[in-house]
C-alpha positions as a Python dict, from the first residue, in 0.01 Angstrom:
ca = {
    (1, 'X'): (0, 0, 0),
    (2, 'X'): (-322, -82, -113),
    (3, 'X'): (-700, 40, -32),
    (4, 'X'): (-983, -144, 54),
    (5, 'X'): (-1332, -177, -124),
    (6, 'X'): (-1632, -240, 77),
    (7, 'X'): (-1988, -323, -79),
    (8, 'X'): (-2363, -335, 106),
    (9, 'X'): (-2668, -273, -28),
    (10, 'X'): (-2877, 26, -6),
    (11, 'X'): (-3265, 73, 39),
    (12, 'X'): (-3403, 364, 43),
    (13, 'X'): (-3787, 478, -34),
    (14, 'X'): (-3745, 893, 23),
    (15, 'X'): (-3612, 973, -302),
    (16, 'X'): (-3719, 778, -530),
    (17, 'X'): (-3958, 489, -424),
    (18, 'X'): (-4019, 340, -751),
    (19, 'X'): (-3612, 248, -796),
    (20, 'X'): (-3495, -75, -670),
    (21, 'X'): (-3242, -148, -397),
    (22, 'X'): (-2894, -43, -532),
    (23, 'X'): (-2515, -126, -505),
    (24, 'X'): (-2328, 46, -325),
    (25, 'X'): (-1924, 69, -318),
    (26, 'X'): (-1671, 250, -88),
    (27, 'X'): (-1303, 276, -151),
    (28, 'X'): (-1111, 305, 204),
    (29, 'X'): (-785, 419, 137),
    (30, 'X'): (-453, 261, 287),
    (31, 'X'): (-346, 375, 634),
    (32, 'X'): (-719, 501, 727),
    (33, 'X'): (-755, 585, 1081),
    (34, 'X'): (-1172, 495, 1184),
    (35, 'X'): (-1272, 830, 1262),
    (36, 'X'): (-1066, 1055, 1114),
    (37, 'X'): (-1207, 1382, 882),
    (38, 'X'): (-1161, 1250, 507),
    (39, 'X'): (-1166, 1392, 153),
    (40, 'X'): (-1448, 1269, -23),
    (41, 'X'): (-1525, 1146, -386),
    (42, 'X'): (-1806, 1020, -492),
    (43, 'X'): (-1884, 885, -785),
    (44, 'X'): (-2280, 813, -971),
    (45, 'X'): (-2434, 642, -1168),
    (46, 'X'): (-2235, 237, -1133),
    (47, 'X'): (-2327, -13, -1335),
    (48, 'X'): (-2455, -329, -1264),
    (49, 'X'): (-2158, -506, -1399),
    (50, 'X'): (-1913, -281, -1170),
    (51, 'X'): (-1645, -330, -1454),
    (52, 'X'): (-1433, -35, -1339),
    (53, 'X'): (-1457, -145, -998),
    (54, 'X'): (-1437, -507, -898),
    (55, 'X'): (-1331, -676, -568),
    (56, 'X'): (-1023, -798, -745),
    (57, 'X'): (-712, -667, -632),
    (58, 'X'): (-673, -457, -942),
    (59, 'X'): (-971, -303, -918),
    (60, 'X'): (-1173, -415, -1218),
    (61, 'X'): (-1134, -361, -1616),
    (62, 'X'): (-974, -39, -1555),
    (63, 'X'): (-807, -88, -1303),
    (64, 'X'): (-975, 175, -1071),
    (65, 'X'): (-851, 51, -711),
    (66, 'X'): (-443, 82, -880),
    (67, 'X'): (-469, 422, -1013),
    (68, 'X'): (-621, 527, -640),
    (69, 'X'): (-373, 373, -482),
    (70, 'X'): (-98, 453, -700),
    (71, 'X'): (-212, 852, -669),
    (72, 'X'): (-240, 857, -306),
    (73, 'X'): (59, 677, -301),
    (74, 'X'): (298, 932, -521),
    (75, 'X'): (105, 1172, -365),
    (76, 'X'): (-89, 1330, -650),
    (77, 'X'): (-370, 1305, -423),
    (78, 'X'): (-448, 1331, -106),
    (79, 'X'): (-588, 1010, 51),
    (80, 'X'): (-977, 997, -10),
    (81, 'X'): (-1274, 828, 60),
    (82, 'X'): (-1450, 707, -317),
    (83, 'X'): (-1828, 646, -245),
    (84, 'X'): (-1940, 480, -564),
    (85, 'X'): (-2365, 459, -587),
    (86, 'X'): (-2467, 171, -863),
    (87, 'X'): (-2790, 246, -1066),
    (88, 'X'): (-2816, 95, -1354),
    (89, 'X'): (-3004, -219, -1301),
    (90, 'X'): (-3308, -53, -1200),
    (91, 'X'): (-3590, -145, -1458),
    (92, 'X'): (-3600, 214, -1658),
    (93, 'X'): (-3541, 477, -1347),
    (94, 'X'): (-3206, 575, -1435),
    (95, 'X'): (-3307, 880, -1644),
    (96, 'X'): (-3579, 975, -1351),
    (97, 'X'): (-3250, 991, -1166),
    (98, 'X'): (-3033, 1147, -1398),
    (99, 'X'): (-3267, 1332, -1641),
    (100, 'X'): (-3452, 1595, -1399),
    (101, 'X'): (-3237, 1950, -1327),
    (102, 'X'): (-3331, 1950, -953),
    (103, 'X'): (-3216, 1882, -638),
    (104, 'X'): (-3337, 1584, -567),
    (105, 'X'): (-3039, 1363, -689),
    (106, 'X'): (-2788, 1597, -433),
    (107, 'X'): (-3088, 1561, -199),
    (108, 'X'): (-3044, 1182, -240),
    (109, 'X'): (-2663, 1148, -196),
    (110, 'X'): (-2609, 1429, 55),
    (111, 'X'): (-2906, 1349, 303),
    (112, 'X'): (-2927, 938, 254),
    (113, 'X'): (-2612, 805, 99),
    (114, 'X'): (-2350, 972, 243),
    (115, 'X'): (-2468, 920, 621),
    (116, 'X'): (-2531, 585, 570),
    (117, 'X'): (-2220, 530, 470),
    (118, 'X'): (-2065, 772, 779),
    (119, 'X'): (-2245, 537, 1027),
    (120, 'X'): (-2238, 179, 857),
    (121, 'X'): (-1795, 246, 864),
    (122, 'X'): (-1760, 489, 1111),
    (123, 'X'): (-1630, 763, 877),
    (124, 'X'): (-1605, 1139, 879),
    (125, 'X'): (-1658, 1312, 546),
    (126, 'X'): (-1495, 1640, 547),
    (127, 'X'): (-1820, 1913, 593),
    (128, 'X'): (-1501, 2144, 353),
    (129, 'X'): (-1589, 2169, -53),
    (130, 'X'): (-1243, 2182, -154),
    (131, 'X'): (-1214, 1851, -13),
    (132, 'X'): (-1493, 1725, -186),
    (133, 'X'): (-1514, 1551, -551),
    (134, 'X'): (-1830, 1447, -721),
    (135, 'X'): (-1878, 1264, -1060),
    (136, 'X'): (-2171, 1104, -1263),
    (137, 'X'): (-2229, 1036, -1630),
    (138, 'X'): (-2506, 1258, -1638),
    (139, 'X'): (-2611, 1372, -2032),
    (140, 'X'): (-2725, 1702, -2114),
    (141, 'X'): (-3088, 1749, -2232),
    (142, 'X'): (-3135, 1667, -2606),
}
């Protein structure tokens, strides 16, 4: 069976006001009953080019979509949720995002991403952290 990946557009001006509208993709995984408590991943810091995740049915360069699917499926994992949040096509802002050692980027995800998301699908993220998953790129300080 294989997932879903949905795509909008997200605007915000809380945050970080100077940073441009940005992608955002979800992964829905197969057999996903609207409503429903979910495991959540979520993953920072997309690029522009989306080359691990595409709307193909492989899921991109690497093949992202198959390896969810094909983990869920042999039940490696359980079935989850992937919240992907693009930002690298935003003129420079990236390391304002990235850089800083505060709360504002959880601030961002937890209190404006995530419930956008919740509402625009109808999802229920699981409130439990060992059923949550987080990722960026993020570099430590030079």
């Amino acid at each position: 069976p294989h997932g879903t990946l949905k795509e909008f557009t997200y605007d915000e001006s809380q945050f970080y006001p100077q940073s441009p509208a940005r992608g955002i993709k979800v992964y829905e995984p197969p057999g996903y009953k609207q409503g429903e408590e979910s495991f959540l991943a979520v993953y920072f810091d997309g690029t522009a080019s989306w080359a691990y995740l595409s709307n193909k049915t492989d899921g991109g360069t690497y093949r992202t979509l198959n390896v969810f699917d094909n983990l869920i499926a042999e039940k490696l994992v359980p079935p989850f949720i992937a919240v992907f949040i693009g930002n690298d096509s935003d003129s420079g802002h990236r390391q304002q995002e990235l850089g800083p050692t505060d709360d504002k980027q959880a601030r961002f995800i937890i209190e404006g991403v995530l419930p956008t998301v919740e509402q625009k699908y109808g999802y229920k993220f699981s409130k439990d952290p060992k059923k949550r998953f987080t990722s960026s790129s993020r570099r430590a300080p030079e």
